[in-house]
CSV table of C-alpha atoms in Angstrom, one decimal:
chain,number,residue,atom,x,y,z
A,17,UNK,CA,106.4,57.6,92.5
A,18,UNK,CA,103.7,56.8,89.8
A,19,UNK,CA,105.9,54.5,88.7
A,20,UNK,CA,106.1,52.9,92.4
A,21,UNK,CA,102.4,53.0,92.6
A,22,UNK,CA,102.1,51.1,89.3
A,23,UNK,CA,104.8,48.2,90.6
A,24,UNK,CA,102.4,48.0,94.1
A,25,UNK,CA,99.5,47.0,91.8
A,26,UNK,CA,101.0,44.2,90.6
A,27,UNK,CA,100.6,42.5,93.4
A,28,UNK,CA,97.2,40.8,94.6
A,29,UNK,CA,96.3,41.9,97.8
A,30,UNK,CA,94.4,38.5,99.0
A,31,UNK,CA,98.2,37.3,98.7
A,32,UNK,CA,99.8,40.3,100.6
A,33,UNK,CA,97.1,40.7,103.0
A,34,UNK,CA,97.6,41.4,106.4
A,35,UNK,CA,100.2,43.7,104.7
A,36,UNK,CA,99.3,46.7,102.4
A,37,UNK,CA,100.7,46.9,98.5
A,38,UNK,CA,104.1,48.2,98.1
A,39,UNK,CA,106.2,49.4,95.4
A,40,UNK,CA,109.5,51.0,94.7
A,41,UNK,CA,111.8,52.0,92.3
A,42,UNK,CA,114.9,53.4,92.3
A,43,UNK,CA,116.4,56.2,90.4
A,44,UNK,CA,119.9,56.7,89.1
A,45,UNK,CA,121.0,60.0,86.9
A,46,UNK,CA,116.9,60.7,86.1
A,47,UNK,CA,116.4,57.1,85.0
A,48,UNK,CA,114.7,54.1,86.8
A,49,UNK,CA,117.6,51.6,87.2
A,50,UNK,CA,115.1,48.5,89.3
A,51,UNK,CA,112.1,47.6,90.3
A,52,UNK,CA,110.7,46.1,93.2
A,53,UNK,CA,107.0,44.9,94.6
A,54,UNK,CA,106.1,43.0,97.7
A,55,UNK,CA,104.7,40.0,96.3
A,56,UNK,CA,103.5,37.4,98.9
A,57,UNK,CA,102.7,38.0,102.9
A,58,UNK,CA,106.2,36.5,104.3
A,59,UNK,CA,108.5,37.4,101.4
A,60,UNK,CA,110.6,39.9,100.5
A,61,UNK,CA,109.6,43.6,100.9
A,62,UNK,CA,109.4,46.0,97.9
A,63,UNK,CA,112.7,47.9,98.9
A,64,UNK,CA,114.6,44.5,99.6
A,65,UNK,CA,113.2,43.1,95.4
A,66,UNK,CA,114.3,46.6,94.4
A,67,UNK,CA,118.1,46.3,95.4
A,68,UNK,CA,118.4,42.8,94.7
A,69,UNK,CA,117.0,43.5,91.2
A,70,UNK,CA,120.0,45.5,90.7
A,71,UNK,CA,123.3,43.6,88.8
A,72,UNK,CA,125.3,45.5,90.4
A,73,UNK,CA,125.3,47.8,93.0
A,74,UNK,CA,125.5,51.6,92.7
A,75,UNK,CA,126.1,54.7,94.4
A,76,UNK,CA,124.3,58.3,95.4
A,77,UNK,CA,121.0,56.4,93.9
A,78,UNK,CA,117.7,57.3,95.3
A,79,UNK,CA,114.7,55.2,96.1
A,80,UNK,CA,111.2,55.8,95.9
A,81,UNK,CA,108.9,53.9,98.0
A,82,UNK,CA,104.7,53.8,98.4
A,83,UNK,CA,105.5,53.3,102.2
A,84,UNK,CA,107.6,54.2,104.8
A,85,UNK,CA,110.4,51.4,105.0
A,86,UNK,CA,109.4,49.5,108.3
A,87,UNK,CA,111.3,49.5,111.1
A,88,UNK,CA,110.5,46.3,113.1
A,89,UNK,CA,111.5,42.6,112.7
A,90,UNK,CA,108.5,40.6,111.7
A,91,UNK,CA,108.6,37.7,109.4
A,92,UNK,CA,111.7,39.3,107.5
A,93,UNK,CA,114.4,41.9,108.9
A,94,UNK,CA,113.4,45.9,109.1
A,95,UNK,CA,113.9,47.2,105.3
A,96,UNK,CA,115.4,50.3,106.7
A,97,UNK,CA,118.5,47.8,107.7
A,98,UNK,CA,118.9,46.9,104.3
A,99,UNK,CA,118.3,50.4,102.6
A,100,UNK,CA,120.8,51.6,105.2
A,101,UNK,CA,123.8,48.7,104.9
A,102,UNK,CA,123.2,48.8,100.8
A,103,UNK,CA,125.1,51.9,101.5
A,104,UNK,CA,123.3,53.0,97.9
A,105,UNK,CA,121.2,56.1,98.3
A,106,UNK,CA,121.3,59.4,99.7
A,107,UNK,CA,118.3,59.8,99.4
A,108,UNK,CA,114.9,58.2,99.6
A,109,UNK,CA,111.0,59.5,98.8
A,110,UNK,CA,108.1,58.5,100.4
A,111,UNK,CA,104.6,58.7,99.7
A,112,UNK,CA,103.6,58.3,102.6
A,113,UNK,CA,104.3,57.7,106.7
A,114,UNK,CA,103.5,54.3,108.1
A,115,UNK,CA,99.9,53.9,110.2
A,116,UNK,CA,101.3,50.7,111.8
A,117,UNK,CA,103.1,51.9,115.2
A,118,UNK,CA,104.8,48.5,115.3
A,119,UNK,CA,106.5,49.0,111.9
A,120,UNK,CA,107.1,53.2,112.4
A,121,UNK,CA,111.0,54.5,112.5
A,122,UNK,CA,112.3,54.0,109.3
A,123,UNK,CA,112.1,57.7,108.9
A,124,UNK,CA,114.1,58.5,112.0
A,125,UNK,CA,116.9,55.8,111.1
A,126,UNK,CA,117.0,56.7,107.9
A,127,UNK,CA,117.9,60.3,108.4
A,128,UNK,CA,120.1,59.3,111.4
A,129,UNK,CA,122.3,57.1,108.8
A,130,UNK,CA,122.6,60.8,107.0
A,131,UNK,CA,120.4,59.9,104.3
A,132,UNK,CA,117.9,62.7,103.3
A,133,UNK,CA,113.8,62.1,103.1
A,134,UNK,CA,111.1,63.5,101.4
A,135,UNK,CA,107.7,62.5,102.7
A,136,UNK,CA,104.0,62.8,100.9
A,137,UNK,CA,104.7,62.5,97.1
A,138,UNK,CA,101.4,61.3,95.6
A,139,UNK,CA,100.6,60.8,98.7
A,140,UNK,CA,96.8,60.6,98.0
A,141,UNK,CA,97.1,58.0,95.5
A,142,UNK,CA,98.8,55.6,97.8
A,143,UNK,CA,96.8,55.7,100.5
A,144,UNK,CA,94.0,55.1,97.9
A,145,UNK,CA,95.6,52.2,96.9
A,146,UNK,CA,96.1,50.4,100.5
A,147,UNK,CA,92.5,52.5,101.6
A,148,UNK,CA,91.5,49.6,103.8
A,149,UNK,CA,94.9,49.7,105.7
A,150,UNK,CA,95.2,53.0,106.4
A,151,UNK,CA,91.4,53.1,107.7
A,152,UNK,CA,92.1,50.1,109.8
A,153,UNK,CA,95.1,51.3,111.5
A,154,UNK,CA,94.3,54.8,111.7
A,155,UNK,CA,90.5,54.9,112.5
A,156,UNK,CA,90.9,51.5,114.7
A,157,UNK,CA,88.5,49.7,112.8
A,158,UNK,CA,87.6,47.6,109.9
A,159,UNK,CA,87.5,49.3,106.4
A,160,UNK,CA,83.4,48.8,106.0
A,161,UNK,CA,81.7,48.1,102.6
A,162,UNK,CA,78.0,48.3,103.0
A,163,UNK,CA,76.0,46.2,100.1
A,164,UNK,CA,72.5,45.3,99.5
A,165,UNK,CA,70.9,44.7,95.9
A,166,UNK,CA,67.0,46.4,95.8
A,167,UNK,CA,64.4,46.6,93.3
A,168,UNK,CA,63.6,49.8,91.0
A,169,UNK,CA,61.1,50.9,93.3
A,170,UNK,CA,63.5,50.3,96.3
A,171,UNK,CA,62.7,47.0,98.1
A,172,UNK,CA,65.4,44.6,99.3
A,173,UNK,CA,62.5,41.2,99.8
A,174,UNK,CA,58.7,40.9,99.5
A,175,UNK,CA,56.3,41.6,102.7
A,176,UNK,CA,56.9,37.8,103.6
A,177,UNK,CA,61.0,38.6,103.7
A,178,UNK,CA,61.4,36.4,100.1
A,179,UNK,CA,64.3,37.8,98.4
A,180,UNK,CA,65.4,35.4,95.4
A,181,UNK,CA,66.4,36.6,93.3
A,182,UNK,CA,66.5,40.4,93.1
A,183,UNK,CA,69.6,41.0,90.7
A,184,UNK,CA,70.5,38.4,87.6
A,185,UNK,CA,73.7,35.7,88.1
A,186,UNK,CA,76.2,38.0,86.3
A,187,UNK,CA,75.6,40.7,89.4
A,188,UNK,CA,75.5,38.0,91.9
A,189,UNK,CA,78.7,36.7,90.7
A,190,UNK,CA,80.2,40.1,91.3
A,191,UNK,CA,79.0,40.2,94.3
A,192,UNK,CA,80.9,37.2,94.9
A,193,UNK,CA,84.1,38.8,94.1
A,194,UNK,CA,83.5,41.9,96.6
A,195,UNK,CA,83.1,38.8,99.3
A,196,UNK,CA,86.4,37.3,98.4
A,197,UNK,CA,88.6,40.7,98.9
A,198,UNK,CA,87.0,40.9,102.4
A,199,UNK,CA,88.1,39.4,105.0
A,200,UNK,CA,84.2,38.8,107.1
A,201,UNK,CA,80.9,39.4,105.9
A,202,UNK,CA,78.0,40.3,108.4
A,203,UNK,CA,74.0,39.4,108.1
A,204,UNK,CA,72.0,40.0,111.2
A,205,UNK,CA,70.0,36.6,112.3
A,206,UNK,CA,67.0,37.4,110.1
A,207,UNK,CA,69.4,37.0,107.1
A,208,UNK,CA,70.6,33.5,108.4
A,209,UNK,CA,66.9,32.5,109.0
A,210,UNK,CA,64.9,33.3,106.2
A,211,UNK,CA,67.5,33.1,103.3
A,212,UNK,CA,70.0,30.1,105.2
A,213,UNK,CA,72.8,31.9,102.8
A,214,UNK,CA,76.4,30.4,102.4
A,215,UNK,CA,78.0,33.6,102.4
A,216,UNK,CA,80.9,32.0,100.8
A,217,UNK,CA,82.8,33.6,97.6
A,218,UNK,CA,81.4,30.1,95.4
A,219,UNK,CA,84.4,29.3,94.2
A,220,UNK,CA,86.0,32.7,93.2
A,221,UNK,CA,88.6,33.4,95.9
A,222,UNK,CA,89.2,33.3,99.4
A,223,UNK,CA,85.9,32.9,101.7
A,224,UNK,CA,85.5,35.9,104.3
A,225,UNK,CA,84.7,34.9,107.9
A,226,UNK,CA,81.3,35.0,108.8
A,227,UNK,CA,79.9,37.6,111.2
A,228,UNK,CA,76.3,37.5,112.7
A,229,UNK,CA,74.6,39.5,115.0
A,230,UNK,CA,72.1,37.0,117.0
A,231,UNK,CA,70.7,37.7,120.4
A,232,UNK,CA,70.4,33.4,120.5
A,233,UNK,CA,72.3,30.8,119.0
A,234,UNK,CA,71.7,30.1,115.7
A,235,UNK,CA,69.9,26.7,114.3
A,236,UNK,CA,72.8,23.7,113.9
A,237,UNK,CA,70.8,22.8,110.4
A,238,UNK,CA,71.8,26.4,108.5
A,239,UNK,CA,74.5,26.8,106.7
A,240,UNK,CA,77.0,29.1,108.2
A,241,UNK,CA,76.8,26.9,111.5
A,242,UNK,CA,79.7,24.8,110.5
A,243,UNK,CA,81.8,27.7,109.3
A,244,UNK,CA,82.6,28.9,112.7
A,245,UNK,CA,81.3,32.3,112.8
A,246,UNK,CA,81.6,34.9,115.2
A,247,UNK,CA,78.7,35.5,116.9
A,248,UNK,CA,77.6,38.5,118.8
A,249,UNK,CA,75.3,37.9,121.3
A,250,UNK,CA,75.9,38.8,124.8
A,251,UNK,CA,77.8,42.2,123.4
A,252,UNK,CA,75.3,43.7,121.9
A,253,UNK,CA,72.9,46.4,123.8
A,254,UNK,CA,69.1,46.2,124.0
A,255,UNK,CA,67.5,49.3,121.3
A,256,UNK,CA,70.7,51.0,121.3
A,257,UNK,CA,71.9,50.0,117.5
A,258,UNK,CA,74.6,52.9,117.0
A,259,UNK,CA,76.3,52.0,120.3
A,260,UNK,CA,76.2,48.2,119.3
A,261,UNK,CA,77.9,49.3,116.0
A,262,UNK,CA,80.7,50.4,117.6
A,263,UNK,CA,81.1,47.2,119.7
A,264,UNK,CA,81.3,45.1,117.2
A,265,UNK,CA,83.5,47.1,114.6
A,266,UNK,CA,86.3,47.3,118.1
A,267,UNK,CA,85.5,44.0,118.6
A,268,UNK,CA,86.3,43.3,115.0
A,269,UNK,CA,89.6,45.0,115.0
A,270,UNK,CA,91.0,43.2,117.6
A,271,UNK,CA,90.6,40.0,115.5
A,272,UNK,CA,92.4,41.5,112.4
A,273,UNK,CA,89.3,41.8,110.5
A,274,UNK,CA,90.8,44.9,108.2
A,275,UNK,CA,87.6,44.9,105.6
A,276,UNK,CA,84.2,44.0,106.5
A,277,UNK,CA,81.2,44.0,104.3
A,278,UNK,CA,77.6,44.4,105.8
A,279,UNK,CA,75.2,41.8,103.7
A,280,UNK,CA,72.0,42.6,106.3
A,281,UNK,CA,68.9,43.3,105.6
A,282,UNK,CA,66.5,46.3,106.4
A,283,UNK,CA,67.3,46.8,110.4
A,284,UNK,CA,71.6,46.1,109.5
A,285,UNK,CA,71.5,48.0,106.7
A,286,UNK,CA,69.7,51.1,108.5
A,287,UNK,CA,72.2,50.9,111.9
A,288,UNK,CA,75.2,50.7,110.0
A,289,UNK,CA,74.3,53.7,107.7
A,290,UNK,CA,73.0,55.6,110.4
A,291,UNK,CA,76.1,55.0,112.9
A,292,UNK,CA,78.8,56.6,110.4
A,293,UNK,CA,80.8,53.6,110.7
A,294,UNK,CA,80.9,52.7,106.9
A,295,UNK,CA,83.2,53.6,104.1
A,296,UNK,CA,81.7,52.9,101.1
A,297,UNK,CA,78.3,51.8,100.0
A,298,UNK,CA,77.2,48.9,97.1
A,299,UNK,CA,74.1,49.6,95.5
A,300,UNK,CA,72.9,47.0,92.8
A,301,UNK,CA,69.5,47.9,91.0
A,302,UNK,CA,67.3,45.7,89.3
A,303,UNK,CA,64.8,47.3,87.0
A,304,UNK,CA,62.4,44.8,89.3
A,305,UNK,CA,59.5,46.3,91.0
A,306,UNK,CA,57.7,44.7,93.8
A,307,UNK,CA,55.6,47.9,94.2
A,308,UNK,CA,55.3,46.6,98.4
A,309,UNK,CA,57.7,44.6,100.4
A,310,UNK,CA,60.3,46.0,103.0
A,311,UNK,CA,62.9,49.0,102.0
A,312,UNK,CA,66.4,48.5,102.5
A,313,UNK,CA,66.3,51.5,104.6
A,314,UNK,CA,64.3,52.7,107.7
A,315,UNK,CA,63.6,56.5,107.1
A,316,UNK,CA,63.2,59.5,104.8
A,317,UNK,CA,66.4,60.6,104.9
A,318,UNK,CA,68.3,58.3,103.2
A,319,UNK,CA,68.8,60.8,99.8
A,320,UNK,CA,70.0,63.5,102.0
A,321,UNK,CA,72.7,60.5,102.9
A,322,UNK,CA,73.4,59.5,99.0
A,323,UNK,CA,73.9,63.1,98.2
A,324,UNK,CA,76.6,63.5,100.9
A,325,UNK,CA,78.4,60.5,99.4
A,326,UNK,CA,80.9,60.6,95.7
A,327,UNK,CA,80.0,58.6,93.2
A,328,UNK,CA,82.5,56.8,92.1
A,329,UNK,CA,81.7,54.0,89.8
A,330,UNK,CA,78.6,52.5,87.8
A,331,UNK,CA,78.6,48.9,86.5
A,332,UNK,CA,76.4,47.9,83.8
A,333,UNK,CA,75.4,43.8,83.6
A,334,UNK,CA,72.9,42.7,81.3
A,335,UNK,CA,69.7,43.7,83.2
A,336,UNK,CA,71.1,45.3,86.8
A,337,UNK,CA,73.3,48.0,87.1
A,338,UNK,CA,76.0,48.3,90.5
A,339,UNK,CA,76.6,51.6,92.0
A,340,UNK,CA,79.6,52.3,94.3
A,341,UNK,CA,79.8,55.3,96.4
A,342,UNK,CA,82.6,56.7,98.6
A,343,UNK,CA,82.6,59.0,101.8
C-alpha cells in the first residue's frame, strides 16, 4: 500500500483536481507485477492504468488501491466494472472508503462478484495525502488554509494599514505557490482597498478564484474587479462574524471550492480563527519590527490557540522564516 501511496504522488493534483490522487498496484505471488496512477481529471483511473499496464493478464492477483474503486459513471465507466470483468483478482485492499456518496459501492459490488476486501491499510497516510478531499466531502466544506505574514513583534501593516512589504520576494513567491494549489483565495474589502492586490499566482500555476467579503460593491478601478469574484454581500449578518463564517464556507461548497485560503487582514484573520472553520494555519515571520501598527489578531488568546495546534513544518528563506501548523 506504501507502494500505492508512492504511485498517487506522482501525479499533480492541480491536473487531477476535482478528483483526489490515486494509486494502485497489484500483487502477484508477493511481488508487484503493475503499476497504475490517475494522471489527468478525465483519464483513466488508477485501477484501469494498473491492469492495462499488465502484458498479459493473470489470475488470483490482488490489487491494492489508495481509494475505494468508484462505483458511478462519470467521465469514464465505474472502475469496479473493470476490476470485476478483468476477472484477475480475488482479492483487493483498500486504504480507505470513498467520502464521495456519488462514487460509493465499489465495496458492495466487489464482494458481491465473490471477491474478498480488506479496508483501512495505511489508512492514515492516504487520507493525508487527498486531506483536502476528505475534509470537503466529509465536513461539507472547503479545506481552509489560513495565511498572513507579520512582523517580529507581531503586526500584519502599520497604524495607517501600509503593509509592503513585510516578508522578502523569495517568501512572497511561496506564497504564490500556496495560491496556485487552491482553488479561491479570500481578503475582506479592506484588503481590496488599501493594498488593490492581484491575488493571482504571478505566473506560477493556476490562479484561484477570488473571494471577498464586501457589505458594497467594490470600486471598477481595482484589480480583482475584472476577475469575476464572488462577492458576499447580502449573505453576510450584521456583528455576528462566526455565523457569517459558516455562510460563506456552505456557500463555498456548493460551488466546488474544495481548498480555500483566507489572505485577510486583522478582523478576517480573527473570525476565521475564532469560528473553528480552519485547517491549517500559515505563519510567515519577518525579523521586522514596527514596534505599533495593527496585530493580525484581535485578542489575548491567540497562544492558547497555537498551542492547541501541531507543528508541522518550518521554512527557512534568506531573511523570513514560514511556519505551518495543523489541527
Amino acid at each position: 500500500m506504501q507502494e500505492a501511496i508512492r504511485e498517487a504522488l506522482k501525479a499533480d493534483p492541480n491536473k487531477v483536481f476535482p478528483n483526489p490522487l490515486v494509486g494502485c498496484v497489484i500483487v502477484k505471488d508477493n511481488m508487484i507485477i503493475a503499476r497504475g496512477y490517475h494522471k489527468e481529471f478525465g483519464t483513466n483511473h488508477a485501477e484501469v492504468n494498473a491492469i492495462q499496464s499488465l502484458d498479459v493478464p493473470v489470475s488470483n492477483a490482488d490489487l491494492y488501491v489508495t481509494l475505494e474503486p468508484c462505483a458511478h459513471f462519470g467521465n469514464n465507466p465505474p472502475c469496479v466494472g473493470a476490476i470485476i470483468q478483468s476477472k484477475m483478482f480475488k482479492k483487493v485492499i483498500l486504504a480507505s472508503k470513498d467520502p464521495n456518496e456519488k462514487a460509493m459501492g465499489g465495496i458492495k459490488q466487489l464482494k458481491e462478484a465473490g471477491i474478498e476486501v480488506e479496508i483501512g491499510v495505511c489508512e492514515d497516510k492516504a487520507r493525508e495525502i487527498n486531506r483536502r478531499f476528505f475534509t470537503f466531502f466529509e465536513k461539507k466544506r472547503p479545506y481552509v488554509i489560513i495565511k498572513f505574514a507579520r512582523t517580529q513583534d507581531g503586526f500584519i501593516a502599520r497604524l495607517d494599514g501600509s503593509s509592503k512589504w513585510i516578508t522578502e520576494e523569495d517568501a512572497r513567491r511561496d506564497v504564490h505557490v500556496t495560491r496556485s494549489g487552491c482553488d479561491a483565495i479570500l481578503v475582506g474589502k479592506n484588503t481590496i482597498n488599501v493594498d488593490n492586490p492581484s491575488l493571482d499566482s504571478h505566473g506560477i500555476g493556476k490562479n484561484p478564484r477570488i473571494v471577498i467579503l464586501s457589505s458594497n460593491p467594490i470600486n471598477s478601478s481595482l484589480k480583482v474587479s475584472t476577475k469575476n469574484p464572488i462577492i458576499f454581500t447580502k449573505e453576510l449578518l450584521k456583528n455576528q462574524p462566526h455565523h457569517n463564517i459558516k455562510i460563506i464556507l456552505d456557500n463555498l461548497f456548493k460551488e466546488n471550492v474544495q481548498s480555500l485560503l483566507v489572505e485577510g487582514g486583522e478582523k478576517t484573520i480573527t473570525s476565521f480563527i475564532r469560528s473553528g472553520f480552519y485547517d491549517e494555519i500559515h505563519e510567515y515571520v519577518s525579523p521586522k519590527k514596527f514596534y505599533e501598527g495593527i496585530p493580525f489578531y484581535r485578542g489575548e488568546d491567540f497562544g492558547r490557540i497555537r498551542s492547541s495546534l501541531k507543528l508541522v513544518s518550518e521554512v527557512l528563506f534568506k531573511n523570513d522564516i514560514k511556519k505551518i501548523y495543523k489541527k
